[in-house]
PDB file of C-alpha atoms and ligand atoms in Angstrom:
ATOM      1  CA  MET A 230     208.357  -7.127  82.280  1.00 86.00           C
ATOM      2  CA  SER A 231     206.039  -4.667  84.000  1.00 88.00           C
ATOM      3  CA  ASN A 232     204.868  -1.508  82.222  1.00 90.00           C
ATOM      4  CA  ARG A 233     207.129   0.529  84.437  1.00 90.00           C
ATOM      5  CA  GLU A 234     210.152  -1.646  83.553  1.00 88.00           C
ATOM      6  CA  ALA A 235     209.300  -1.571  79.856  1.00 89.00           C
ATOM      7  CA  ARG A 236     209.061   2.204  79.969  1.00 89.00           C
ATOM      8  CA  ALA A 237     212.384   2.446  81.827  1.00 87.00           C
ATOM      9  CA  ALA A 238     214.000   0.190  79.203  1.00 86.00           C
ATOM     10  CA  LEU A 239     212.672   2.364  76.375  1.00 86.00           C
ATOM     11  CA  GLU A 240     213.846   5.532  78.061  1.00 80.00           C
ATOM     12  CA  TRP A 241     217.267   4.013  78.536  1.00 83.00           C
ATOM     13  CA  LEU A 242     217.464   3.059  74.860  1.00 80.00           C
ATOM     14  CA  ILE A 243     216.540   6.589  73.810  1.00 75.00           C
ATOM     15  CA  GLU A 244     219.169   8.014  76.129  1.00 69.00           C
ATOM     16  CA  MET A 245     221.766   5.708  74.542  1.00 71.00           C
ATOM     17  CA  GLY A 246     220.817   7.038  71.110  1.00 66.00           C
ATOM     18  CA  ALA A 247     218.690   4.108  69.893  1.00 72.00           C
ATOM     19  CA  ASP A 248     215.821   6.457  69.152  1.00 71.00           C
ATOM     20  CA  GLU A 249     214.888   5.383  65.677  1.00 68.00           C
ATOM     21  CA  ALA A 250     213.035   2.297  64.423  1.00 68.00           C
ATOM     22  CA  LEU A 251     214.947   0.759  61.527  1.00 66.00           C
ATOM     23  CA  GLU A 252     212.661  -2.181  60.813  1.00 68.00           C
ATOM     24  CA  GLU A 253     209.073  -3.269  61.193  1.00 69.00           C
ATOM     25  CA  THR A 254     209.945  -5.929  63.730  1.00 73.00           C
ATOM     26  CA  SER A 255     212.591  -6.124  66.413  1.00 71.00           C
ATOM     27  CA  ARG A 256     215.496  -8.570  66.331  1.00 69.00           C
ATOM     28  CA  ASP A 257     216.351 -10.861  69.198  1.00 69.00           C
ATOM     29  CA  ARG A 258     219.914  -9.852  69.834  1.00 63.00           C
ATOM     30  CA  PHE A 259     220.101 -11.824  73.057  1.00 67.00           C
ATOM     31  CA  ARG A 260     220.195 -15.253  71.458  1.00 69.00           C
ATOM     32  CA  ALA A 261     223.395 -17.186  72.002  1.00 64.00           C
ATOM     33  CA  PRO A 262     226.032 -16.421  69.326  1.00 61.00           C
ATOM     34  CA  GLU A 263     225.799 -20.043  67.986  1.00 63.00           C
ATOM     35  CA  ALA A 264     222.077 -19.693  67.480  1.00 61.00           C
ATOM     36  CA  ARG A 265     222.621 -16.463  65.616  1.00 56.00           C
ATOM     37  CA  ALA A 266     225.322 -18.046  63.463  1.00 58.00           C
ATOM     38  CA  GLU A 267     222.917 -20.877  62.567  1.00 58.00           C
ATOM     39  CA  GLN A 268     220.280 -18.323  61.784  1.00 52.00           C
ATOM     40  CA  ALA A 269     222.698 -16.391  59.600  1.00 52.00           C
ATOM     41  CA  SER A 270     223.322 -19.445  57.395  1.00 52.00           C
ATOM     42  CA  VAL A 271     219.587 -19.955  56.724  1.00 45.00           C
ATOM     43  CA  PRO A 272     218.414 -17.676  53.918  1.00 46.00           C
ATOM     44  CA  ALA A 273     215.091 -15.955  54.513  1.00 42.00           C
ATOM     45  CA  ALA A 274     212.622 -18.130  52.575  1.00 39.00           C
ATOM     46  CA  SER A 275     209.743 -15.706  52.331  1.00 39.00           C
ATOM     47  CA  SER A 276     208.558 -12.316  53.403  1.00 39.00           C
ATOM     48  CA  GLN A 277     206.638 -14.108  56.110  1.00 38.00           C
ATOM     49  CA  ALA A 278     209.928 -15.415  57.464  1.00 37.00           C
ATOM     50  CA  GLN A 279     211.338 -11.934  57.320  1.00 38.00           C
ATOM     51  CA  ASN A 280     208.426 -10.588  59.261  1.00 36.00           C
ATOM     52  CA  SER A 281     208.632 -13.135  62.025  1.00 35.00           C
ATOM     53  CA  MET A 282     210.649 -12.566  65.163  1.00 34.00           C
ATOM     54  CA  THR A 283     213.510 -14.495  63.560  1.00 33.00           C
ATOM     55  CA  PRO A 284     216.720 -12.481  63.593  1.00 34.00           C
ATOM     56  CA  ALA A 285     218.341 -11.752  60.268  1.00 37.00           C
ATOM     57  CA  PRO A 286     222.119 -12.215  59.940  1.00 34.00           C
ATOM     58  CA  PRO A 287     223.806  -9.507  61.968  1.00 34.00           C
ATOM     59  CA  THR A 288     225.686  -6.866  60.040  1.00 35.00           C
ATOM     60  CA  ALA A 289     228.470  -4.764  61.486  1.00 34.00           C
ATOM     61  CA  ARG A 290     226.135  -1.785  61.660  1.00 36.00           C
ATOM     62  CA  ASP A 291     223.420  -3.808  63.349  1.00 36.00           C
ATOM     63  CA  GLY A 292     225.925  -5.157  65.785  1.00 35.00           C
ATOM     64  CA  HIS A 293     227.156  -1.742  66.708  1.00 32.00           C
ATOM     65  CA  ARG A 294     223.663  -0.524  67.374  1.00 30.00           C
ATOM     66  CA  ALA A 295     223.114  -3.573  69.516  1.00 32.00           C
ATOM     67  CA  GLN A 296     226.174  -3.177  71.679  1.00 33.00           C
ATOM     68  CA  GLY A 297     225.293  -2.901  75.321  1.00 30.00           C
ATOM     69  CA  MET A 298     221.562  -2.976  74.653  1.00 31.00           C
ATOM     70  CA  SER A 299     220.653  -4.919  77.756  1.00 34.00           C
ATOM     71  CA  ALA A 300     217.680  -3.638  79.663  1.00 36.00           C
ATOM     72  CA  PRO A 301     216.187  -3.886  83.119  1.00 36.00           C
ATOM     73  CA  GLY A 302     214.586  -7.269  83.665  1.00 37.00           C
ATOM     74  CA  MET A 303     216.798  -9.038  81.100  1.00 36.00           C
ATOM     75  CA  SER A 304     219.555 -10.245  83.397  1.00 39.00           C
ATOM     76  CA  ASP A 305     219.709 -13.804  81.950  1.00 43.00           C
ATOM     77  CA  ALA A 306     220.403 -12.542  78.456  1.00 43.00           C
ATOM     78  CA  GLN A 307     223.588 -13.305  76.544  1.00 42.00           C
ATOM     79  CA  PRO A 308     225.687 -10.190  76.101  1.00 38.00           C
ATOM     80  CA  PRO A 309     225.405  -8.970  72.505  1.00 39.00           C
ATOM     81  CA  VAL A 310     228.570  -9.541  70.530  1.00 40.00           C
ATOM     82  CA  TRP A 311     229.726  -7.382  67.704  1.00 37.00           C
ATOM     83  CA  HIS A 312     231.504  -9.239  64.899  1.00 40.00           C
ATOM     84  CA  PRO A 313     233.514  -6.716  62.920  1.00 37.00           C
ATOM     85  CA  GLY A 314     233.714  -9.115  59.949  1.00 40.00           C
ATOM     86  CA  GLU A 315     232.378  -6.660  57.388  1.00 42.00           C
ATOM     87  CA  GLN A 316     234.795  -3.959  58.408  1.00 45.00           C
ATOM     88  CA  GLY A 317     237.945  -6.097  58.110  1.00 48.00           C
ATOM     89  CA  PRO A 318     240.459  -6.254  60.957  1.00 50.00           C
ATOM     90  CA  LEU A 319     240.511  -3.227  63.205  1.00 50.00           C
ATOM     91  CA  GLN A 320     243.401  -0.951  62.384  1.00 61.00           C
ATOM     92  CA  PRO A 321     245.605   0.818  64.893  1.00 67.00           C
ATOM     93  CA  ALA A 322     244.535   4.360  65.670  1.00 85.00           C
ATOM     94  CA  GLU A 323     247.523   5.945  63.935  1.00 89.00           C
ATOM     95  CA  ALA A 324     246.901   3.997  60.708  1.00 92.00           C
ATOM     96  CA  VAL A 325     243.245   5.046  60.632  1.00 95.00           C
ATOM     97  CA  LEU A 326     244.221   8.660  61.196  1.00 95.00           C
ATOM     98  CA  GLN A 327     246.730   8.417  58.360  1.00 96.00           C
ATOM     99  CA  ASN A 328     243.964   7.000  56.125  1.00 97.00           C
ATOM    100  CA  ALA A 329     241.828  10.027  56.949  1.00 97.00           C
ATOM    101  CA  ARG A 330     244.697  12.414  56.176  1.00 97.00           C
ATOM    102  CA  ASP A 331     245.523  10.629  52.905  1.00 98.00           C
ATOM    103  CA  ALA A 332     241.893  10.493  51.778  1.00 98.00           C
ATOM    104  CA  ALA A 333     241.399  14.191  52.530  1.00 98.00           C
ATOM    105  CA  ALA A 334     244.653  15.236  50.846  1.00 98.00           C
ATOM    106  CA  ALA A 335     243.863  13.186  47.723  1.00 98.00           C
ATOM    107  CA  ALA A 336     240.640  15.124  47.111  1.00 98.00           C
ATOM    108  CA  ASN A 337     241.325  17.946  44.671  1.00 98.00           C
ATOM    109  CA  ASP A 338     237.851  19.381  44.574  1.00 98.00           C
ATOM    110  CA  LEU A 339     234.862  19.604  46.872  1.00 98.00           C
ATOM    111  CA  GLU A 340     232.893  16.835  45.156  1.00 98.00           C
ATOM    112  CA  SER A 341     235.762  14.348  45.556  1.00 98.00           C
ATOM    113  CA  LEU A 342     236.197  15.433  49.155  1.00 98.00           C
ATOM    114  CA  HIS A 343     232.509  14.879  49.903  1.00 98.00           C
ATOM    115  CA  GLU A 344     232.799  11.436  48.329  1.00 98.00           C
ATOM    116  CA  ALA A 345     235.924  10.714  50.392  1.00 98.00           C
ATOM    117  CA  ILE A 346     234.037  11.637  53.568  1.00 98.00           C
ATOM    118  CA  ARG A 347     231.056   9.499  52.593  1.00 98.00           C
ATOM    119  CA  THR A 348     233.241   6.462  51.918  1.00 98.00           C
ATOM    120  CA  PHE A 349     235.554   6.870  54.924  1.00 98.00           C
ATOM    121  CA  GLU A 350     235.028   3.891  57.242  1.00 97.00           C
ATOM    122  CA  GLY A 351     237.504   4.770  59.987  1.00 96.00           C
ATOM    123  CA  CYS A 352     235.211   6.659  62.359  1.00 97.00           C
ATOM    124  CA  GLU A 353     233.109   4.362  64.545  1.00 94.00           C
ATOM    125  CA  LEU A 354     230.326   6.949  64.705  1.00 97.00           C
ATOM    126  CA  LYS A 355     229.423   6.065  61.130  1.00 97.00           C
ATOM    127  CA  ARG A 356     228.237   2.629  62.214  1.00 94.00           C
ATOM    128  CA  SER A 357     225.473   3.967  64.399  1.00 94.00           C
ATOM    129  CA  ALA A 358     224.556   6.920  62.191  1.00 96.00           C
ATOM    130  CA  SER A 359     221.783   6.853  59.598  1.00 96.00           C
ATOM    131  CA  ASN A 360     223.461   9.372  57.299  1.00 98.00           C
ATOM    132  CA  THR A 361     226.745  11.101  56.634  1.00 98.00           C
ATOM    133  CA  VAL A 362     226.062  14.780  57.179  1.00 98.00           C
ATOM    134  CA  ILE A 363     228.400  17.077  55.274  1.00 98.00           C
ATOM    135  CA  TYR A 364     227.129  20.497  54.332  1.00 98.00           C
ATOM    136  CA  ARG A 365     224.249  22.854  53.615  1.00 98.00           C
ATOM    137  CA  GLY A 366     224.337  26.170  51.772  1.00 98.00           C
ATOM    138  CA  SER A 367     226.537  27.141  48.844  1.00 98.00           C
ATOM    139  CA  LYS A 368     229.767  25.509  47.705  1.00 97.00           C
ATOM    140  CA  SER A 369     230.968  28.866  46.412  1.00 97.00           C
ATOM    141  CA  ALA A 370     230.227  30.716  49.656  1.00 97.00           C
ATOM    142  CA  LYS A 371     232.613  33.338  50.981  1.00 95.00           C
ATOM    143  CA  VAL A 372     232.013  32.286  54.568  1.00 97.00           C
ATOM    144  CA  MET A 373     231.976  28.982  56.405  1.00 98.00           C
ATOM    145  CA  LEU A 374     229.986  28.245  59.549  1.00 98.00           C
ATOM    146  CA  ILE A 375     231.317  25.284  61.500  1.00 98.00           C
ATOM    147  CA  GLY A 376     229.235  23.651  64.223  1.00 98.00           C
ATOM    148  CA  GLU A 377     229.761  20.567  66.343  1.00 98.00           C
ATOM    149  CA  ALA A 378     228.024  17.424  65.124  1.00 98.00           C
ATOM    150  CA  PRO A 379     224.751  16.284  63.597  1.00 98.00           C
ATOM    151  CA  GLY A 380     221.893  15.779  66.019  1.00 97.00           C
ATOM    152  CA  ARG A 381     218.864  13.551  65.546  1.00 96.00           C
ATOM    153  CA  ASP A 382     217.169  15.642  62.838  1.00 97.00           C
ATOM    154  CA  GLU A 383     220.404  16.131  60.932  1.00 98.00           C
ATOM    155  CA  ASP A 384     221.123  12.390  61.104  1.00 97.00           C
ATOM    156  CA  ILE A 385     217.698  11.637  59.638  1.00 97.00           C
ATOM    157  CA  GLN A 386     217.748  14.336  56.949  1.00 97.00           C
ATOM    158  CA  GLY A 387     221.458  14.147  56.080  1.00 98.00           C
ATOM    159  CA  GLN A 388     222.039  17.910  56.326  1.00 98.00           C
ATOM    160  CA  PRO A 389     223.600  20.024  59.072  1.00 98.00           C
ATOM    161  CA  PHE A 390     221.581  22.362  61.274  1.00 98.00           C
ATOM    162  CA  VAL A 391     218.078  21.398  60.180  1.00 98.00           C
ATOM    163  CA  GLY A 392     216.579  20.772  63.642  1.00 97.00           C
ATOM    164  CA  ALA A 393     215.550  23.260  66.311  1.00 97.00           C
ATOM    165  CA  ALA A 394     219.102  24.645  66.668  1.00 98.00           C
ATOM    166  CA  GLY A 395     219.329  24.958  62.897  1.00 98.00           C
ATOM    167  CA  ARG A 396     216.078  26.895  62.743  1.00 98.00           C
ATOM    168  CA  MET A 397     217.454  29.305  65.320  1.00 98.00           C
ATOM    169  CA  LEU A 398     220.675  29.666  63.314  1.00 98.00           C
ATOM    170  CA  ASP A 399     218.695  30.337  60.123  1.00 98.00           C
ATOM    171  CA  THR A 400     216.581  32.942  61.914  1.00 98.00           C
ATOM    172  CA  MET A 401     219.700  34.704  63.169  1.00 98.00           C
ATOM    173  CA  LEU A 402     221.292  34.691  59.710  1.00 98.00           C
ATOM    174  CA  GLU A 403     218.098  35.924  58.112  1.00 98.00           C
ATOM    175  CA  SER A 404     217.637  38.663  60.712  1.00 98.00           C
ATOM    176  CA  ALA A 405     221.214  39.776  60.061  1.00 98.00           C
ATOM    177  CA  GLY A 406     220.463  39.905  56.329  1.00 98.00           C
ATOM    178  CA  ILE A 407     222.795  37.005  55.487  1.00 98.00           C
ATOM    179  CA  ALA A 408     221.289  34.645  52.912  1.00 97.00           C
ATOM    180  CA  ILE A 409     221.785  30.888  53.088  1.00 95.00           C
ATOM    181  CA  GLU A 410     223.347  31.121  49.585  1.00 95.00           C
ATOM    182  CA  GLU A 411     226.144  33.200  51.093  1.00 97.00           C
ATOM    183  CA  VAL A 412     227.257  30.553  53.560  1.00 98.00           C
ATOM    184  CA  TYR A 413     228.587  27.006  53.640  1.00 98.00           C
ATOM    185  CA  ILE A 414     227.474  25.289  56.841  1.00 98.00           C
ATOM    186  CA  THR A 415     229.271  22.209  58.104  1.00 98.00           C
ATOM    187  CA  ASN A 416     230.283  20.512  61.358  1.00 98.00           C
ATOM    188  CA  ILE A 417     233.442  19.189  62.986  1.00 98.00           C
ATOM    189  CA  LEU A 418     231.838  15.715  62.976  1.00 98.00           C
ATOM    190  CA  PHE A 419     230.114  14.121  59.986  1.00 98.00           C
ATOM    191  CA  TRP A 420     228.192  11.518  61.953  1.00 98.00           C
ATOM    192  CA  ARG A 421     225.861  11.844  64.893  1.00 97.00           C
ATOM    193  CA  PRO A 422     227.340  10.732  68.224  1.00 96.00           C
ATOM    194  CA  PRO A 423     224.829   8.277  69.795  1.00 94.00           C
ATOM    195  CA  GLY A 424     222.401  10.072  72.067  1.00 92.00           C
ATOM    196  CA  ASN A 425     224.042  13.403  71.097  1.00 93.00           C
ATOM    197  CA  ARG A 426     226.881  12.735  73.513  1.00 94.00           C
ATOM    198  CA  THR A 427     229.952  14.954  73.315  1.00 93.00           C
ATOM    199  CA  PRO A 428     232.314  13.577  70.675  1.00 95.00           C
ATOM    200  CA  ASP A 429     235.627  12.218  71.957  1.00 95.00           C
ATOM    201  CA  THR A 430     239.066  13.369  70.829  1.00 95.00           C
ATOM    202  CA  ARG A 431     239.625  10.341  68.601  1.00 95.00           C
ATOM    203  CA  GLU A 432     236.367  10.940  66.711  1.00 96.00           C
ATOM    204  CA  ILE A 433     237.190  14.615  66.340  1.00 97.00           C
ATOM    205  CA  GLY A 434     240.756  13.831  65.242  1.00 96.00           C
ATOM    206  CA  LEU A 435     239.529  11.483  62.517  1.00 97.00           C
ATOM    207  CA  CYS A 436     237.147  14.060  61.063  1.00 98.00           C
ATOM    208  CA  LEU A 437     239.523  16.999  61.347  1.00 98.00           C
ATOM    209  CA  PRO A 438     241.598  16.296  58.181  1.00 98.00           C
ATOM    210  CA  PHE A 439     238.342  16.418  56.185  1.00 98.00           C
ATOM    211  CA  VAL A 440     237.219  19.639  57.877  1.00 98.00           C
ATOM    212  CA  GLU A 441     240.598  21.242  57.176  1.00 98.00           C
ATOM    213  CA  ARG A 442     240.517  20.126  53.557  1.00 98.00           C
ATOM    214  CA  GLN A 443     237.039  21.623  53.175  1.00 98.00           C
ATOM    215  CA  ILE A 444     238.448  24.924  54.416  1.00 98.00           C
ATOM    216  CA  GLU A 445     241.371  24.673  51.984  1.00 98.00           C
ATOM    217  CA  LEU A 446     239.132  23.924  49.001  1.00 98.00           C
ATOM    218  CA  ILE A 447     236.498  26.557  49.793  1.00 97.00           C
ATOM    219  CA  ARG A 448     239.036  29.162  50.885  1.00 97.00           C
ATOM    220  CA  PRO A 449     236.420  31.223  52.725  1.00 98.00           C
ATOM    221  CA  GLU A 450     237.093  34.860  53.566  1.00 97.00           C
ATOM    222  CA  LEU A 451     235.650  34.365  57.062  1.00 98.00           C
ATOM    223  CA  LEU A 452     234.896  31.567  59.486  1.00 98.00           C
ATOM    224  CA  LEU A 453     232.181  31.471  62.136  1.00 98.00           C
ATOM    225  CA  MET A 454     232.978  28.832  64.767  1.00 98.00           C
ATOM    226  CA  ILE A 455     229.771  27.775  66.468  1.00 98.00           C
ATOM    227  CA  GLY A 456     230.032  26.401  69.989  1.00 97.00           C
ATOM    228  CA  ASN A 457     232.649  24.839  72.215  1.00 96.00           C
ATOM    229  CA  VAL A 458     233.680  21.807  70.167  1.00 97.00           C
ATOM    230  CA  SER A 459     234.143  23.886  67.027  1.00 98.00           C
ATOM    231  CA  VAL A 460     236.195  26.636  68.618  1.00 97.00           C
ATOM    232  CA  LYS A 461     238.339  24.304  70.725  1.00 97.00           C
ATOM    233  CA  THR A 462     239.062  22.030  67.759  1.00 97.00           C
ATOM    234  CA  LEU A 463     239.807  24.728  65.209  1.00 97.00           C
ATOM    235  CA  LEU A 464     241.864  26.912  67.511  1.00 97.00           C
ATOM    236  CA  GLY A 465     243.463  24.000  69.358  1.00 95.00           C
ATOM    237  CA  THR A 466     242.659  25.598  72.693  1.00 95.00           C
ATOM    238  CA  THR A 467     241.286  24.351  75.975  1.00 93.00           C
ATOM    239  CA  GLN A 468     239.577  27.658  76.736  1.00 94.00           C
ATOM    240  CA  GLY A 469     235.802  27.584  76.703  1.00 92.00           C
ATOM    241  CA  ILE A 470     233.399  29.352  74.388  1.00 95.00           C
ATOM    242  CA  THR A 471     232.185  31.844  76.999  1.00 94.00           C
ATOM    243  CA  ARG A 472     235.704  33.323  77.162  1.00 94.00           C
ATOM    244  CA  LEU A 473     236.336  33.147  73.429  1.00 97.00           C
ATOM    245  CA  ARG A 474     233.017  34.229  71.928  1.00 97.00           C
ATOM    246  CA  GLY A 475     232.871  37.560  70.160  1.00 97.00           C
ATOM    247  CA  LYS A 476     236.649  37.602  69.587  1.00 97.00           C
ATOM    248  CA  TRP A 477     238.417  37.393  66.258  1.00 98.00           C
ATOM    249  CA  PHE A 478     241.247  34.931  65.676  1.00 98.00           C
ATOM    250  CA  ALA A 479     243.565  34.214  62.773  1.00 98.00           C
ATOM    251  CA  TYR A 480     242.695  30.642  61.839  1.00 98.00           C
ATOM    252  CA  GLN A 481     245.646  28.881  60.224  1.00 96.00           C
ATOM    253  CA  HIS A 482     246.809  25.393  59.341  1.00 93.00           C
ATOM    254  CA  GLU A 483     249.635  24.260  57.131  1.00 92.00           C
ATOM    255  CA  GLY A 484     247.524  23.721  53.992  1.00 92.00           C
ATOM    256  CA  LEU A 485     246.452  27.383  53.929  1.00 97.00           C
ATOM    257  CA  SER A 486     248.543  30.027  52.209  1.00 95.00           C
ATOM    258  CA  ALA A 487     247.162  32.773  54.489  1.00 96.00           C
ATOM    259  CA  PRO A 488     245.279  32.814  57.787  1.00 97.00           C
ATOM    260  CA  ILE A 489     241.509  33.267  57.755  1.00 98.00           C
ATOM    261  CA  PRO A 490     239.771  35.651  60.201  1.00 98.00           C
ATOM    262  CA  ALA A 491     237.540  33.532  62.435  1.00 98.00           C
ATOM    263  CA  ILE A 492     235.044  34.566  65.095  1.00 98.00           C
ATOM    264  CA  ALA A 493     233.620  32.316  67.812  1.00 98.00           C
ATOM    265  CA  SER A 494     230.008  32.391  68.940  1.00 98.00           C
ATOM    266  CA  LEU A 495     227.574  30.547  71.165  1.00 98.00           C
ATOM    267  CA  HIS A 496     225.843  27.435  69.911  1.00 98.00           C
ATOM    268  CA  PRO A 497     222.138  27.891  69.064  1.00 98.00           C
ATOM    269  CA  ALA A 498     221.307  24.718  71.034  1.00 97.00           C
ATOM    270  CA  TYR A 499     222.757  26.473  74.083  1.00 97.00           C
ATOM    271  CA  LEU A 500     220.712  29.578  73.266  1.00 97.00           C
ATOM    272  CA  LEU A 501     217.566  27.465  73.222  1.00 97.00           C
ATOM    273  CA  ARG A 502     218.369  26.386  76.777  1.00 96.00           C
ATOM    274  CA  GLN A 503     219.641  29.799  77.901  1.00 96.00           C
ATOM    275  CA  PRO A 504     217.602  32.440  76.022  1.00 97.00           C
ATOM    276  CA  ALA A 505     219.196  35.233  78.083  1.00 97.00           C
ATOM    277  CA  GLN A 506     222.457  34.526  76.202  1.00 97.00           C
ATOM    278  CA  LYS A 507     220.902  35.356  72.837  1.00 97.00           C
ATOM    279  CA  ARG A 508     221.967  38.957  73.103  1.00 97.00           C
ATOM    280  CA  HIS A 509     225.642  37.895  73.122  1.00 97.00           C
ATOM    281  CA  ALA A 510     225.186  35.661  70.105  1.00 98.00           C
ATOM    282  CA  TRP A 511     223.347  38.455  68.297  1.00 98.00           C
ATOM    283  CA  ARG A 512     226.215  40.845  69.005  1.00 98.00           C
ATOM    284  CA  ASP A 513     228.632  38.266  67.544  1.00 98.00           C
ATOM    285  CA  MET A 514     226.446  37.856  64.475  1.00 98.00           C
ATOM    286  CA  LEU A 515     226.398  41.614  63.884  1.00 98.00           C
ATOM    287  CA  ALA A 516     230.191  41.781  64.254  1.00 98.00           C
ATOM    288  CA  PHE A 517     230.479  38.941  61.771  1.00 98.00           C
ATOM    289  CA  ARG A 518     228.142  40.676  59.309  1.00 98.00           C
ATOM    290  CA  ALA A 519     229.980  44.001  59.596  1.00 98.00           C
ATOM    291  CA  VAL A 520     233.256  42.325  58.555  1.00 98.00           C
ATOM    292  CA  LEU A 521     231.529  40.286  55.853  1.00 98.00           C
ATOM    293  CA  ARG A 522     230.045  43.446  54.329  1.00 98.00           C
ATOM    294  CA  GLY A 523     233.381  45.274  54.577  1.00 97.00           C
ATOM    295  CA  GLU A 524     232.063  47.804  57.111  1.00 98.00           C
ATOM    296  CA  THR A 525     234.781  47.006  59.638  1.00 97.00           C
ATOM    297  CA  LYS A 526     238.022  45.088  59.765  1.00 97.00           C
ATOM    298  CA  PRO A 527     238.323  42.126  62.135  1.00 96.00           C
ATOM    299  CA  GLU A 528     240.281  43.070  65.225  1.00 93.00           C
ATOM    300  CA  ILE A 529     242.398  40.016  65.683  1.00 91.00           C
ATOM    301  CA  GLY A 530     243.655  39.835  69.265  1.00 80.00           C
TER     302      GLY A 530
HETATM  303  N1  URA B1090     224.281  21.094  66.265  1.00 52.60           N
HETATM  304  C1  URA B1090     225.406  21.184  65.546  1.00 52.60           C
HETATM  305  O1  URA B1090     226.459  21.572  66.045  1.00 52.60           O
HETATM  306  N2  URA B1090     225.345  20.852  64.270  1.00 52.60           N
HETATM  307  C2  URA B1090     224.244  20.445  63.682  1.00 52.60           C
HETATM  308  O2  URA B1090     224.280  20.150  62.495  1.00 52.60           O
HETATM  309  C3  URA B1090     223.075  20.363  64.448  1.00 52.60           C
HETATM  310  C4  URA B1090     223.111  20.692  65.750  1.00 52.60           C
END
């Protein structure tokens, strides 16, 4: 492979979300399945064997990462095959969704809910993620901030909004005089979509029962919905964030005894790309603070 081809292959991998080295050496995922099966039955005899180019037995997670990892110049390779052995038989979508609903409903406190999220195996995103990312801030907060999904930094550190977008969010909160101890920050998704792609409706649907249960258990006085995915999911609307931002809504679902005032605002990642929009987000933050501090009442349209 020429340098140019190797570089193109690397860039492609990064774009697909394979942007993190998990092991010292790479695994040859292009060997024929029989060869890999043989390999899997031979235990690694020594650390030297481990460090060679010999592939270790594939795990479900490994397999998922490997899916589709062909690269320019590798046309004679065997297509990688994912064996879902460790996950058990794949369940129909409705059954998995019911599992998510049951697991969320069975959690009677926040700790059990966090554990239920961590042990939930129904969302495919978990297989390519490094960490389950649940929350940051205070469990007894009066307000919840709900973003979209973990990005690369969040996936590595296991906490929401800790990358560049998170730093911008923290700066905005701090400038508005809102302490991190006053908020509970979470996302609609608990696992990073590969390559930060937009999550699909199935992935969102599987996480939603857990998001709703978090809202029920925290019972925040206010919600701040950050970005398109958050506002569309929580309000069940197809309207975009630019139309909805700065407006107050009555957020409700059946597990809540009363609706919660919720305001939508622009995502800090968008603000990093479009700095001219910061003034809108700042206006939203001030409106949010004024209601939080009891200076105004939310005008729910
Ligand atoms: N963007 C989000 O929506 N959430 C995060 O946690 C990080 C970036």
